[in-house]
CSV table of C-alpha atoms in Angstrom, one decimal:
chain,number,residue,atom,x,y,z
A,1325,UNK,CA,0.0,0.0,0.0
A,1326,UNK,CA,3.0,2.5,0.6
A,1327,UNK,CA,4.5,1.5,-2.4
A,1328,UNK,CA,1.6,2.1,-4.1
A,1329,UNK,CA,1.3,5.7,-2.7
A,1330,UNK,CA,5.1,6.6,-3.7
A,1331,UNK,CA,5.4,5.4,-6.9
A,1332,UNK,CA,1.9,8.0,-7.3
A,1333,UNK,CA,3.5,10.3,-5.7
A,1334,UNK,CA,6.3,10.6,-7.7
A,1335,UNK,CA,4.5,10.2,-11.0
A,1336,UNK,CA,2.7,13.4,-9.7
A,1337,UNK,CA,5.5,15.0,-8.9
A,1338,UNK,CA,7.7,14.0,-12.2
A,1339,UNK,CA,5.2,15.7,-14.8
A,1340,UNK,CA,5.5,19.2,-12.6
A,1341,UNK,CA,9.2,19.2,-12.3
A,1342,UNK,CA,9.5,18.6,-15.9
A,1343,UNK,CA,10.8,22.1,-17.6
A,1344,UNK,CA,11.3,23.1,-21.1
A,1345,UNK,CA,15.4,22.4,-22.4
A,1346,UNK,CA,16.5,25.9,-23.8
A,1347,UNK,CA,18.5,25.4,-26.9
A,1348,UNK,CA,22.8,25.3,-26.8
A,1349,UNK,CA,23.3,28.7,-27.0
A,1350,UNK,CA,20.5,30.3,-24.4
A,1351,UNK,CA,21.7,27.4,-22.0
A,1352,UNK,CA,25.7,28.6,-22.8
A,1353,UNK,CA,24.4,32.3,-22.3
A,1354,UNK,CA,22.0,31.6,-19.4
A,1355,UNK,CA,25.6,29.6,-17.6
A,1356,UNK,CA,28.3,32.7,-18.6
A,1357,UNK,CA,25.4,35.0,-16.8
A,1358,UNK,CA,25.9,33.2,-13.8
A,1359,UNK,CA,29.8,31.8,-13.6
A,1360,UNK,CA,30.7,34.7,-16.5
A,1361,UNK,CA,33.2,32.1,-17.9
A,1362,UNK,CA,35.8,32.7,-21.0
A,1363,UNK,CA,34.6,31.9,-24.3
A,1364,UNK,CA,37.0,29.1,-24.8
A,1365,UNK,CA,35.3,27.6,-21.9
A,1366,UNK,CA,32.3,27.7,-23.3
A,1367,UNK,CA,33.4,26.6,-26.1
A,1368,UNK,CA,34.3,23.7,-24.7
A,1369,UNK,CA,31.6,23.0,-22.3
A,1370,UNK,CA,29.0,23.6,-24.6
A,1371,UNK,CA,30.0,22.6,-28.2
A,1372,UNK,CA,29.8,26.2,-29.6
A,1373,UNK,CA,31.6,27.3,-32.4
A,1374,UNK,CA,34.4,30.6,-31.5
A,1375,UNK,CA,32.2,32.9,-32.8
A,1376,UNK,CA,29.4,32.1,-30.7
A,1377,UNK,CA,31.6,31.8,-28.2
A,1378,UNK,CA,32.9,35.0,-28.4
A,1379,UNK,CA,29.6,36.8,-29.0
A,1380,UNK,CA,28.6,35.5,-25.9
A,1381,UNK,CA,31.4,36.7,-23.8
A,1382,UNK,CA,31.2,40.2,-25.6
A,1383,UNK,CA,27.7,41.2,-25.2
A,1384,UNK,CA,28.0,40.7,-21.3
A,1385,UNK,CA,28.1,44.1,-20.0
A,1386,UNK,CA,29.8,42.8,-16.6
A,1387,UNK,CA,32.8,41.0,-18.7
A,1388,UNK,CA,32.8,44.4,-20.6
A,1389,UNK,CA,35.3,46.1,-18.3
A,1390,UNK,CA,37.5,43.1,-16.9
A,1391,UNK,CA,38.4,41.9,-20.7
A,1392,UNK,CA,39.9,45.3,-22.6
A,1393,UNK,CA,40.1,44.6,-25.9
A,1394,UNK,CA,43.9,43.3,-26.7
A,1395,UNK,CA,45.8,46.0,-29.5
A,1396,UNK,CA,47.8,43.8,-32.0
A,1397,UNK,CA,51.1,45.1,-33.3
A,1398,UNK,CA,51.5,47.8,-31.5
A,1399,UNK,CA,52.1,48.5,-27.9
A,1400,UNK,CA,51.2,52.2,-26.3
A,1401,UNK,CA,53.9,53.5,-24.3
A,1402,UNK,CA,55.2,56.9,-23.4
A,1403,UNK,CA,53.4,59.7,-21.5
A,1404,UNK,CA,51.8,62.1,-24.6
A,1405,UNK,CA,49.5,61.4,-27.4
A,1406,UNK,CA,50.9,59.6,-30.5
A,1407,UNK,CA,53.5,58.2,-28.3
A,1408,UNK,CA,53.3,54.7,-30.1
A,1409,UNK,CA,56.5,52.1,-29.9
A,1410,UNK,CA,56.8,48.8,-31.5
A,1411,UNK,CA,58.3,46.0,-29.4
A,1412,UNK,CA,59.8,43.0,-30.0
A,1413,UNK,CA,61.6,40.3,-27.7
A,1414,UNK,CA,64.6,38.6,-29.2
A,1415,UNK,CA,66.2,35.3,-27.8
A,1416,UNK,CA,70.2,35.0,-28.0
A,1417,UNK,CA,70.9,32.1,-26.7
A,1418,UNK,CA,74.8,33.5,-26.2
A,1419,UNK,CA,73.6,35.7,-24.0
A,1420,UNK,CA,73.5,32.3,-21.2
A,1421,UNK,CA,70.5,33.4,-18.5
A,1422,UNK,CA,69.9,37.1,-19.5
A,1423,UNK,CA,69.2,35.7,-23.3
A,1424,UNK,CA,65.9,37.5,-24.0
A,1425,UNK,CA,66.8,41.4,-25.3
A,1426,UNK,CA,63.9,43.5,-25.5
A,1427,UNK,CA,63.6,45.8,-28.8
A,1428,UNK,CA,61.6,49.2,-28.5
A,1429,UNK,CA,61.2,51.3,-32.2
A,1430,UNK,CA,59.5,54.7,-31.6
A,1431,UNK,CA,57.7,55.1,-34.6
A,1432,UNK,CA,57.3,59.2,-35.0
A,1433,UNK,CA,61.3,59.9,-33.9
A,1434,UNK,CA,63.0,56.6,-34.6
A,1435,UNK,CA,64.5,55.8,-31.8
A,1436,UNK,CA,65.4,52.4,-31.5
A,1437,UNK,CA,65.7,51.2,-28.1
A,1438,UNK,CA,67.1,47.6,-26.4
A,1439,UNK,CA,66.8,46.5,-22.9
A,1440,UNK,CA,67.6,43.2,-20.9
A,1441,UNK,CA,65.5,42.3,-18.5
């Protein structure tokens, strides 16, 4: 009889726990809202291709100001405007544990500049 009554129970209970499966990409957006994870992550997690991925990750607006978006080619350095250097790292392997020279070009001047680290 209180077999019965369980296996009812859960029946009951089954049917109103059941809720609708939101497709790949609302689940992947629904899970970055929460944990805010990177898009290679969700990449991973949920199947998604890097442009999905990334879209996800970008239209965040709390993700907005911890990811800045990376500059390629050039690195800003100097204290006024148009103050833009190239840099490079160079490995010589003579050079034993100080081997990595670091090359700085000044692009408006031409100032070429190399520092070990």
């Amino acid at each position: 009889f209180i077999s019965e009554g369980k296996a009812r129970a859960d029946r009951l209970a089954a049917s109103a726990w059941t809720v609708p499966v939101p497709d790949v990409s609302t689940e992947a957006r629904l899970s970055h809202e929460f944990s805010h994870q990177s898009a290679r992550m969700l990449r991973r997690q949920f199947g998604l291709t890097w442009d999905t991925a990334r879209s996800i990750v970008h239209m965040c607006p709390d993700c907005q100001c911890l990811t800045p978006i990376p500059q390629t080619g050039v690195n800003p350095r100097g204290e006024k405007a148009l103050q833009i250097w190239q840099t490079d790292v160079t490995h010589i392997a003579e050079f034993g544990k100080q081997k990595d020279v670091h090359v700085s070009w000044f692009n408006l001047s031409r100032q070429l500049s190399t520092t070990q680290p």
